[in-house]
Amino acid sequence: MRIARFTTGEDPLYGVVTGEVDEFGQPDEDSVVVALAGDPLYVGVKLLDQEHKLSDVRLLAPVLPRSKVVGIGRNYAAHAAELGHDLPEEPLMFLKPNTSVVGPGDPIFYPRQTRELHYEGELAVVIGRICRDVPPEQATDVIHGYTIANDVTARDLQRSDVQFTRAKGFDSFCPLGPWIETDLDPQHFKDGVSVRTFLNGETVQDGSTADMIFDIPALVAHVSSVMTLLPGDVILTGTPEGVGPMEVGDEVEISIAGLGTLTNKVAQR
């Protein structure tokens, strides 16, 4: 089930996207979104007698984390190597504020404080219920679904600050979308699911979740051993190699098999 958050020009609504999709999760031109009676994380999936053509609505960030976005650093060996870092012995966590979240088509604002703004295409896990100390084998019980994320990073600030808060916390530094897929389970695919990033149409990242150092159950277990996870919290699972700079006017597309494509442009703040 693909759960979207959208607007027709009025108050935001939640809905279920229906229609055929291609191998990458992209819907066909006849797809529609059927409105729901509220946020399914809290009221369940209750369909309304109201539908819109997907092409007629504006998609928003599919979830607004009530509490936090938890990032995972250096979870792909090749990415750690390209930045000159050692591999972590346990998941390396950092937080992004929920004010960094934007949706598909929203601008990524280039802050005046940086000269080195990077894209990082990632698979994102959306938590479905309050949980703490989740064993790895029960991780799927607390996962609502998956979406696509761009863990935008001011790389020069990350180096100078040592810790990640400022470098990853600016407004617009966490695009999410285009929707949440509740039926995808990357752990069931032997070769993982592909994570690809395109900068102005050119492939710059081409990885697979199979290359993660710590898999998704391990990440959920580790994060929940430190902090309580709430419905709507998001865990970013790390980025493959190929990160690099974005400039004002650039368009970034992140495609994950089964989830579709998240597209954002870089704008001057």
PDB file of C-alpha atoms in Angstrom:
ATOM      1  CA  MET A   1       0.000   0.000   0.000  1.00  0.00           C
ATOM      2  CA  ARG A   2       1.332   3.409  -1.010  1.00  0.00           C
ATOM      3  CA  ILE A   3       0.274   6.057   1.513  1.00  0.00           C
ATOM      4  CA  ALA A   4       0.709   9.656   0.416  1.00  0.00           C
ATOM      5  CA  ARG A   5       0.166  13.013   1.995  1.00  0.00           C
ATOM      6  CA  PHE A   6      -1.127  15.558  -0.490  1.00  0.00           C
ATOM      7  CA  THR A   7      -3.001  18.762  -1.121  1.00  0.00           C
ATOM      8  CA  THR A   8      -5.392  19.968  -3.783  1.00  0.00           C
ATOM      9  CA  GLY A   9      -4.766  23.555  -2.729  1.00  0.00           C
ATOM     10  CA  GLU A  10      -6.548  23.279   0.598  1.00  0.00           C
ATOM     11  CA  ASP A  11      -5.668  21.550   3.881  1.00  0.00           C
ATOM     12  CA  PRO A  12      -3.327  18.534   3.578  1.00  0.00           C
ATOM     13  CA  LEU A  13      -4.916  15.097   3.285  1.00  0.00           C
ATOM     14  CA  TYR A  14      -3.697  11.524   3.479  1.00  0.00           C
ATOM     15  CA  GLY A  15      -4.532   9.030   0.770  1.00  0.00           C
ATOM     16  CA  VAL A  16      -3.802   5.659  -0.807  1.00  0.00           C
ATOM     17  CA  VAL A  17      -2.231   5.769  -4.261  1.00  0.00           C
ATOM     18  CA  THR A  18      -3.714   3.170  -6.602  1.00  0.00           C
ATOM     19  CA  GLY A  19      -2.822   2.067 -10.115  1.00  0.00           C
ATOM     20  CA  GLU A  20      -0.125   0.096 -11.880  1.00  0.00           C
ATOM     21  CA  VAL A  21       3.555   0.814 -11.221  1.00  0.00           C
ATOM     22  CA  ASP A  22       6.711  -0.021 -13.128  1.00  0.00           C
ATOM     23  CA  GLU A  23       9.713  -1.930 -11.738  1.00  0.00           C
ATOM     24  CA  PHE A  24      10.935   1.190  -9.964  1.00  0.00           C
ATOM     25  CA  GLY A  25       7.612   1.916  -8.265  1.00  0.00           C
ATOM     26  CA  GLN A  26       6.636   4.762 -10.587  1.00  0.00           C
ATOM     27  CA  PRO A  27       2.842   4.983 -11.080  1.00  0.00           C
ATOM     28  CA  ASP A  28       1.226   5.115 -14.496  1.00  0.00           C
ATOM     29  CA  GLU A  29      -0.650   8.144 -15.809  1.00  0.00           C
ATOM     30  CA  ASP A  30      -4.028   6.741 -14.752  1.00  0.00           C
ATOM     31  CA  SER A  31      -3.126   6.442 -11.075  1.00  0.00           C
ATOM     32  CA  VAL A  32      -5.419   8.033  -8.515  1.00  0.00           C
ATOM     33  CA  VAL A  33      -5.164   8.842  -4.831  1.00  0.00           C
ATOM     34  CA  VAL A  34      -8.107   7.845  -2.627  1.00  0.00           C
ATOM     35  CA  ALA A  35      -8.448  10.121   0.410  1.00  0.00           C
ATOM     36  CA  LEU A  36      -8.244   8.772   3.955  1.00  0.00           C
ATOM     37  CA  ALA A  37     -10.047   9.906   7.101  1.00  0.00           C
ATOM     38  CA  GLY A  38      -6.976  11.256   8.857  1.00  0.00           C
ATOM     39  CA  ASP A  39      -3.421  10.128   9.510  1.00  0.00           C
ATOM     40  CA  PRO A  40      -3.330   6.312   9.175  1.00  0.00           C
ATOM     41  CA  LEU A  41      -0.645   6.128  11.867  1.00  0.00           C
ATOM     42  CA  TYR A  42      -3.299   7.169  14.380  1.00  0.00           C
ATOM     43  CA  VAL A  43      -6.721   6.371  12.913  1.00  0.00           C
ATOM     44  CA  GLY A  44      -5.889   3.421  10.674  1.00  0.00           C
ATOM     45  CA  VAL A  45      -6.672   3.131   6.979  1.00  0.00           C
ATOM     46  CA  LYS A  46     -10.220   4.440   6.554  1.00  0.00           C
ATOM     47  CA  LEU A  47     -11.043   5.190   2.936  1.00  0.00           C
ATOM     48  CA  LEU A  48     -13.307   8.087   2.027  1.00  0.00           C
ATOM     49  CA  ASP A  49     -15.532   8.343  -1.038  1.00  0.00           C
ATOM     50  CA  GLN A  50     -13.166  10.906  -2.518  1.00  0.00           C
ATOM     51  CA  GLU A  51     -10.468  10.395  -5.115  1.00  0.00           C
ATOM     52  CA  HIS A  52      -8.244  12.556  -7.272  1.00  0.00           C
ATOM     53  CA  LYS A  53      -6.027  11.908 -10.244  1.00  0.00           C
ATOM     54  CA  LEU A  54      -2.485  11.704  -8.950  1.00  0.00           C
ATOM     55  CA  SER A  55      -1.411  14.201 -11.605  1.00  0.00           C
ATOM     56  CA  ASP A  56      -3.882  16.768 -10.217  1.00  0.00           C
ATOM     57  CA  VAL A  57      -2.552  16.852  -6.641  1.00  0.00           C
ATOM     58  CA  ARG A  58       0.621  18.159  -5.054  1.00  0.00           C
ATOM     59  CA  LEU A  59       2.442  15.540  -3.034  1.00  0.00           C
ATOM     60  CA  LEU A  60       3.798  16.605   0.356  1.00  0.00           C
ATOM     61  CA  ALA A  61       6.277  14.942   2.696  1.00  0.00           C
ATOM     62  CA  PRO A  62       4.483  11.647   3.421  1.00  0.00           C
ATOM     63  CA  VAL A  63       5.189  11.894   7.139  1.00  0.00           C
ATOM     64  CA  LEU A  64       5.914  14.775   9.500  1.00  0.00           C
ATOM     65  CA  PRO A  65       7.975  13.259  12.318  1.00  0.00           C
ATOM     66  CA  ARG A  66       6.396  14.301  15.623  1.00  0.00           C
ATOM     67  CA  SER A  67       9.644  13.657  17.398  1.00  0.00           C
ATOM     68  CA  LYS A  68      12.807  13.069  15.358  1.00  0.00           C
ATOM     69  CA  VAL A  69      14.700  11.924  12.310  1.00  0.00           C
ATOM     70  CA  VAL A  70      17.550   9.598  13.255  1.00  0.00           C
ATOM     71  CA  GLY A  71      20.383   9.462  10.742  1.00  0.00           C
ATOM     72  CA  ILE A  72      22.895   6.647  10.409  1.00  0.00           C
ATOM     73  CA  GLY A  73      26.372   7.574   9.228  1.00  0.00           C
ATOM     74  CA  ARG A  74      28.930   5.479   7.339  1.00  0.00           C
ATOM     75  CA  ASN A  75      26.638   2.472   6.883  1.00  0.00           C
ATOM     76  CA  TYR A  76      28.097   1.633   3.459  1.00  0.00           C
ATOM     77  CA  ALA A  77      31.780   0.668   3.421  1.00  0.00           C
ATOM     78  CA  ALA A  78      32.516   2.340   0.076  1.00  0.00           C
ATOM     79  CA  HIS A  79      30.957   5.610   1.252  1.00  0.00           C
ATOM     80  CA  ALA A  80      33.040   5.582   4.443  1.00  0.00           C
ATOM     81  CA  ALA A  81      36.127   4.972   2.312  1.00  0.00           C
ATOM     82  CA  GLU A  82      35.406   7.808  -0.121  1.00  0.00           C
ATOM     83  CA  LEU A  83      35.338  10.257   2.815  1.00  0.00           C
ATOM     84  CA  GLY A  84      38.426   8.737   4.413  1.00  0.00           C
ATOM     85  CA  HIS A  85      36.648   7.320   7.466  1.00  0.00           C
ATOM     86  CA  ASP A  86      37.124   4.030   9.307  1.00  0.00           C
ATOM     87  CA  LEU A  87      34.180   1.654   9.474  1.00  0.00           C
ATOM     88  CA  PRO A  88      32.114   2.033  12.649  1.00  0.00           C
ATOM     89  CA  GLU A  89      31.980  -0.859  15.090  1.00  0.00           C
ATOM     90  CA  GLU A  90      28.323  -0.067  15.850  1.00  0.00           C
ATOM     91  CA  PRO A  91      25.775   2.162  14.086  1.00  0.00           C
ATOM     92  CA  LEU A  92      26.826   5.810  14.110  1.00  0.00           C
ATOM     93  CA  MET A  93      23.757   7.874  15.009  1.00  0.00           C
ATOM     94  CA  PHE A  94      22.930  11.551  14.627  1.00  0.00           C
ATOM     95  CA  LEU A  95      19.698  13.564  14.729  1.00  0.00           C
ATOM     96  CA  LYS A  96      18.079  15.818  12.167  1.00  0.00           C
ATOM     97  CA  PRO A  97      15.324  18.151  13.444  1.00  0.00           C
ATOM     98  CA  ASN A  98      11.818  17.586  12.121  1.00  0.00           C
ATOM     99  CA  THR A  99      11.961  21.148  10.757  1.00  0.00           C
ATOM    100  CA  SER A 100      14.475  19.883   8.170  1.00  0.00           C
ATOM    101  CA  VAL A 101      11.754  17.777   6.493  1.00  0.00           C
ATOM    102  CA  VAL A 102      10.327  18.881   3.138  1.00  0.00           C
ATOM    103  CA  GLY A 103       8.439  17.014   0.438  1.00  0.00           C
ATOM    104  CA  PRO A 104       8.726  16.100  -3.235  1.00  0.00           C
ATOM    105  CA  GLY A 105       9.286  19.119  -5.447  1.00  0.00           C
ATOM    106  CA  ASP A 106      10.111  21.407  -2.536  1.00  0.00           C
ATOM    107  CA  PRO A 107      13.356  23.384  -2.822  1.00  0.00           C
ATOM    108  CA  ILE A 108      16.535  22.471  -0.995  1.00  0.00           C
ATOM    109  CA  PHE A 109      17.825  25.833   0.199  1.00  0.00           C
ATOM    110  CA  TYR A 110      21.542  26.504  -0.089  1.00  0.00           C
ATOM    111  CA  PRO A 111      22.579  28.197   3.196  1.00  0.00           C
ATOM    112  CA  ARG A 112      24.996  31.115   3.186  1.00  0.00           C
ATOM    113  CA  GLN A 113      27.110  29.345   5.857  1.00  0.00           C
ATOM    114  CA  THR A 114      28.359  26.603   3.519  1.00  0.00           C
ATOM    115  CA  ARG A 115      30.293  26.313   0.272  1.00  0.00           C
ATOM    116  CA  GLU A 116      30.009  22.532  -0.041  1.00  0.00           C
ATOM    117  CA  LEU A 117      26.439  21.248  -0.124  1.00  0.00           C
ATOM    118  CA  HIS A 118      26.139  17.498  -0.777  1.00  0.00           C
ATOM    119  CA  TYR A 119      23.319  15.107  -1.724  1.00  0.00           C
ATOM    120  CA  GLU A 120      22.991  11.697  -0.024  1.00  0.00           C
ATOM    121  CA  GLY A 121      20.326   9.354  -1.416  1.00  0.00           C
ATOM    122  CA  GLU A 122      18.959   6.978   1.216  1.00  0.00           C
ATOM    123  CA  LEU A 123      16.266   4.473   2.091  1.00  0.00           C
ATOM    124  CA  ALA A 124      14.210   5.754   5.031  1.00  0.00           C
ATOM    125  CA  VAL A 125      12.329   3.658   7.595  1.00  0.00           C
ATOM    126  CA  VAL A 126       9.091   5.067   9.046  1.00  0.00           C
ATOM    127  CA  ILE A 127       8.227   3.831  12.539  1.00  0.00           C
ATOM    128  CA  GLY A 128       4.614   2.789  13.098  1.00  0.00           C
ATOM    129  CA  ARG A 129       4.212   2.586  16.859  1.00  0.00           C
ATOM    130  CA  ILE A 130       5.839   3.571  20.117  1.00  0.00           C
ATOM    131  CA  CYS A 131       8.638   1.174  20.955  1.00  0.00           C
ATOM    132  CA  ARG A 132      11.774   0.716  23.051  1.00  0.00           C
ATOM    133  CA  ASP A 133      14.436  -2.026  23.153  1.00  0.00           C
ATOM    134  CA  VAL A 134      13.137  -3.768  20.028  1.00  0.00           C
ATOM    135  CA  PRO A 135      14.906  -7.101  19.333  1.00  0.00           C
ATOM    136  CA  PRO A 136      16.153  -7.342  15.720  1.00  0.00           C
ATOM    137  CA  GLU A 137      13.823 -10.252  14.999  1.00  0.00           C
ATOM    138  CA  GLN A 138      10.822  -8.078  15.921  1.00  0.00           C
ATOM    139  CA  ALA A 139      11.865  -4.955  14.005  1.00  0.00           C
ATOM    140  CA  THR A 140       9.307  -5.453  11.229  1.00  0.00           C
ATOM    141  CA  ASP A 141       6.535  -5.330  13.868  1.00  0.00           C
ATOM    142  CA  VAL A 142       7.251  -1.656  14.547  1.00  0.00           C
ATOM    143  CA  ILE A 143       7.920  -0.513  10.966  1.00  0.00           C
ATOM    144  CA  HIS A 144       5.063   1.324   9.261  1.00  0.00           C
ATOM    145  CA  GLY A 145       6.781   1.402   5.872  1.00  0.00           C
ATOM    146  CA  TYR A 146       9.561   2.863   3.771  1.00  0.00           C
ATOM    147  CA  THR A 147      10.158   6.041   1.811  1.00  0.00           C
ATOM    148  CA  ILE A 148      13.020   7.853   0.055  1.00  0.00           C
ATOM    149  CA  ALA A 149      15.221  10.466   1.700  1.00  0.00           C
ATOM    150  CA  ASN A 150      17.936  12.907   0.750  1.00  0.00           C
ATOM    151  CA  ASP A 151      20.211  13.396   3.761  1.00  0.00           C
ATOM    152  CA  VAL A 152      21.436  16.804   2.603  1.00  0.00           C
ATOM    153  CA  THR A 153      24.764  17.700   4.219  1.00  0.00           C
ATOM    154  CA  ALA A 154      26.936  20.794   4.417  1.00  0.00           C
ATOM    155  CA  ARG A 155      30.162  18.811   4.137  1.00  0.00           C
ATOM    156  CA  ASP A 156      32.528  21.652   5.073  1.00  0.00           C
ATOM    157  CA  LEU A 157      30.530  22.347   8.245  1.00  0.00           C
ATOM    158  CA  GLN A 158      30.533  18.634   9.075  1.00  0.00           C
ATOM    159  CA  ARG A 159      34.325  18.658   8.945  1.00  0.00           C
ATOM    160  CA  SER A 160      34.763  21.881  10.892  1.00  0.00           C
ATOM    161  CA  ASP A 161      32.155  21.166  13.583  1.00  0.00           C
ATOM    162  CA  VAL A 162      33.160  17.498  14.071  1.00  0.00           C
ATOM    163  CA  GLN A 163      29.622  16.628  15.207  1.00  0.00           C
ATOM    164  CA  PHE A 164      26.791  16.682  12.646  1.00  0.00           C
ATOM    165  CA  THR A 165      24.023  18.884  14.057  1.00  0.00           C
ATOM    166  CA  ARG A 166      24.566  22.053  12.043  1.00  0.00           C
ATOM    167  CA  ALA A 167      25.819  20.303   8.902  1.00  0.00           C
ATOM    168  CA  LYS A 168      22.676  18.196   8.597  1.00  0.00           C
ATOM    169  CA  GLY A 169      20.083  20.258  10.441  1.00  0.00           C
ATOM    170  CA  PHE A 170      19.232  23.247   8.248  1.00  0.00           C
ATOM    171  CA  ASP A 171      15.644  23.729   7.114  1.00  0.00           C
ATOM    172  CA  SER A 172      15.001  21.723   3.900  1.00  0.00           C
ATOM    173  CA  PHE A 173      17.904  19.307   4.579  1.00  0.00           C
ATOM    174  CA  CYS A 174      15.651  16.219   4.758  1.00  0.00           C
ATOM    175  CA  PRO A 175      13.460  15.794   1.665  1.00  0.00           C
ATOM    176  CA  LEU A 176      11.160  12.764   2.037  1.00  0.00           C
ATOM    177  CA  GLY A 177       8.792  11.131  -0.447  1.00  0.00           C
ATOM    178  CA  PRO A 178       7.037  10.571  -2.668  1.00  0.00           C
ATOM    179  CA  TRP A 179       4.955   8.294  -0.393  1.00  0.00           C
ATOM    180  CA  ILE A 180       5.277   5.507   2.178  1.00  0.00           C
ATOM    181  CA  GLU A 181       5.241   1.955   0.841  1.00  0.00           C
ATOM    182  CA  THR A 182       3.936  -0.347   3.571  1.00  0.00           C
ATOM    183  CA  ASP A 183       4.430  -3.636   1.687  1.00  0.00           C
ATOM    184  CA  LEU A 184       8.106  -3.309   0.781  1.00  0.00           C
ATOM    185  CA  ASP A 185      10.518  -5.359   2.876  1.00  0.00           C
ATOM    186  CA  PRO A 186      14.115  -4.863   1.692  1.00  0.00           C
ATOM    187  CA  GLN A 187      15.269  -7.744   3.898  1.00  0.00           C
ATOM    188  CA  HIS A 188      13.396 -10.233   1.676  1.00  0.00           C
ATOM    189  CA  PHE A 189      15.520  -9.382  -1.374  1.00  0.00           C
ATOM    190  CA  LYS A 190      18.798 -11.318  -1.484  1.00  0.00           C
ATOM    191  CA  ASP A 191      20.444  -8.578  -3.542  1.00  0.00           C
ATOM    192  CA  GLY A 192      18.720  -5.765  -1.629  1.00  0.00           C
ATOM    193  CA  VAL A 193      16.922  -2.924  -3.390  1.00  0.00           C
ATOM    194  CA  SER A 194      18.742  -0.453  -5.608  1.00  0.00           C
ATOM    195  CA  VAL A 195      19.390   3.117  -4.438  1.00  0.00           C
ATOM    196  CA  ARG A 196      20.261   5.477  -7.273  1.00  0.00           C
ATOM    197  CA  THR A 197      20.816   9.224  -7.314  1.00  0.00           C
ATOM    198  CA  PHE A 198      20.803  11.417 -10.417  1.00  0.00           C
ATOM    199  CA  LEU A 199      22.206  14.953 -10.565  1.00  0.00           C
ATOM    200  CA  ASN A 200      20.760  16.862 -13.518  1.00  0.00           C
ATOM    201  CA  GLY A 201      19.979  13.516 -15.148  1.00  0.00           C
ATOM    202  CA  GLU A 202      23.449  12.003 -14.647  1.00  0.00           C
ATOM    203  CA  THR A 203      23.862   8.940 -12.431  1.00  0.00           C
ATOM    204  CA  VAL A 204      26.035   9.807  -9.428  1.00  0.00           C
ATOM    205  CA  GLN A 205      25.088   7.063  -6.948  1.00  0.00           C
ATOM    206  CA  ASP A 206      24.214   3.466  -7.813  1.00  0.00           C
ATOM    207  CA  GLY A 207      24.128   1.189  -4.779  1.00  0.00           C
ATOM    208  CA  SER A 208      22.082  -1.482  -3.062  1.00  0.00           C
ATOM    209  CA  THR A 209      20.755  -1.919   0.446  1.00  0.00           C
ATOM    210  CA  ALA A 210      22.485  -5.314   0.399  1.00  0.00           C
ATOM    211  CA  ASP A 211      25.732  -3.382   0.900  1.00  0.00           C
ATOM    212  CA  MET A 212      24.708  -1.965   4.272  1.00  0.00           C
ATOM    213  CA  ILE A 213      27.111  -2.712   7.106  1.00  0.00           C
ATOM    214  CA  PHE A 214      24.217  -2.850   9.597  1.00  0.00           C
ATOM    215  CA  ASP A 215      20.913  -4.092   8.212  1.00  0.00           C
ATOM    216  CA  ILE A 216      17.531  -2.548   9.003  1.00  0.00           C
ATOM    217  CA  PRO A 217      16.612  -4.829  11.952  1.00  0.00           C
ATOM    218  CA  ALA A 218      19.998  -4.085  13.510  1.00  0.00           C
ATOM    219  CA  LEU A 219      19.446  -0.334  13.068  1.00  0.00           C
ATOM    220  CA  VAL A 220      15.970  -0.405  14.630  1.00  0.00           C
ATOM    221  CA  ALA A 221      17.296  -2.464  17.533  1.00  0.00           C
ATOM    222  CA  HIS A 222      20.274  -0.186  18.106  1.00  0.00           C
ATOM    223  CA  VAL A 223      18.383   3.101  17.909  1.00  0.00           C
ATOM    224  CA  SER A 224      15.549   1.835  20.117  1.00  0.00           C
ATOM    225  CA  SER A 225      18.067   0.663  22.710  1.00  0.00           C
ATOM    226  CA  VAL A 226      19.052   4.310  23.158  1.00  0.00           C
ATOM    227  CA  MET A 227      15.812   6.244  22.714  1.00  0.00           C
ATOM    228  CA  THR A 228      12.094   5.600  22.546  1.00  0.00           C
ATOM    229  CA  LEU A 229      10.796   5.649  18.996  1.00  0.00           C
ATOM    230  CA  LEU A 230       7.395   7.218  18.336  1.00  0.00           C
ATOM    231  CA  PRO A 231       4.913   6.782  15.479  1.00  0.00           C
ATOM    232  CA  GLY A 232       6.139   8.811  12.526  1.00  0.00           C
ATOM    233  CA  ASP A 233       9.784   8.861  13.584  1.00  0.00           C
ATOM    234  CA  VAL A 234      12.131   8.269  10.661  1.00  0.00           C
ATOM    235  CA  ILE A 235      15.413   6.361  10.510  1.00  0.00           C
ATOM    236  CA  LEU A 236      17.718   7.172   7.594  1.00  0.00           C
ATOM    237  CA  THR A 237      19.717   4.045   6.803  1.00  0.00           C
ATOM    238  CA  GLY A 238      22.891   5.515   5.271  1.00  0.00           C
ATOM    239  CA  THR A 239      24.014   6.369   1.756  1.00  0.00           C
ATOM    240  CA  PRO A 240      26.005   4.473  -0.889  1.00  0.00           C
ATOM    241  CA  GLU A 241      29.219   5.842  -2.362  1.00  0.00           C
ATOM    242  CA  GLY A 242      29.118   8.670  -4.871  1.00  0.00           C
ATOM    243  CA  VAL A 243      28.116  11.622  -2.701  1.00  0.00           C
ATOM    244  CA  GLY A 244      29.037  14.986  -4.120  1.00  0.00           C
ATOM    245  CA  PRO A 245      28.250  18.679  -4.413  1.00  0.00           C
ATOM    246  CA  MET A 246      25.056  20.379  -5.510  1.00  0.00           C
ATOM    247  CA  GLU A 247      24.790  23.925  -6.809  1.00  0.00           C
ATOM    248  CA  VAL A 248      21.917  26.378  -7.001  1.00  0.00           C
ATOM    249  CA  GLY A 249      19.700  25.363  -9.926  1.00  0.00           C
ATOM    250  CA  ASP A 250      20.663  21.671  -9.811  1.00  0.00           C
ATOM    251  CA  GLU A 251      17.952  18.993  -9.808  1.00  0.00           C
ATOM    252  CA  VAL A 252      18.445  15.890  -7.669  1.00  0.00           C
ATOM    253  CA  GLU A 253      16.442  12.704  -8.251  1.00  0.00           C
ATOM    254  CA  ILE A 254      16.690   9.701  -5.940  1.00  0.00           C
ATOM    255  CA  SER A 255      15.131   6.447  -7.138  1.00  0.00           C
ATOM    256  CA  ILE A 256      14.701   3.329  -5.019  1.00  0.00           C
ATOM    257  CA  ALA A 257      13.312   0.161  -6.527  1.00  0.00           C
ATOM    258  CA  GLY A 258       9.701  -0.319  -5.452  1.00  0.00           C
ATOM    259  CA  LEU A 259       9.404   3.182  -3.991  1.00  0.00           C
ATOM    260  CA  GLY A 260       9.520   5.515  -6.989  1.00  0.00           C
ATOM    261  CA  THR A 261      11.500   8.743  -7.295  1.00  0.00           C
ATOM    262  CA  LEU A 262      12.024  11.753  -5.041  1.00  0.00           C
ATOM    263  CA  THR A 263      12.896  14.947  -6.939  1.00  0.00           C
ATOM    264  CA  ASN A 264      14.029  18.309  -5.544  1.00  0.00           C
ATOM    265  CA  LYS A 265      15.838  21.348  -6.910  1.00  0.00           C
ATOM    266  CA  VAL A 266      18.464  23.433  -5.141  1.00  0.00           C
ATOM    267  CA  ALA A 267      17.560  27.094  -4.601  1.00  0.00           C
ATOM    268  CA  GLN A 268      19.323  30.086  -3.126  1.00  0.00           C
ATOM    269  CA  ARG A 269      18.128  30.775   0.391  1.00  0.00           C
TER     270      ARG A 269
END
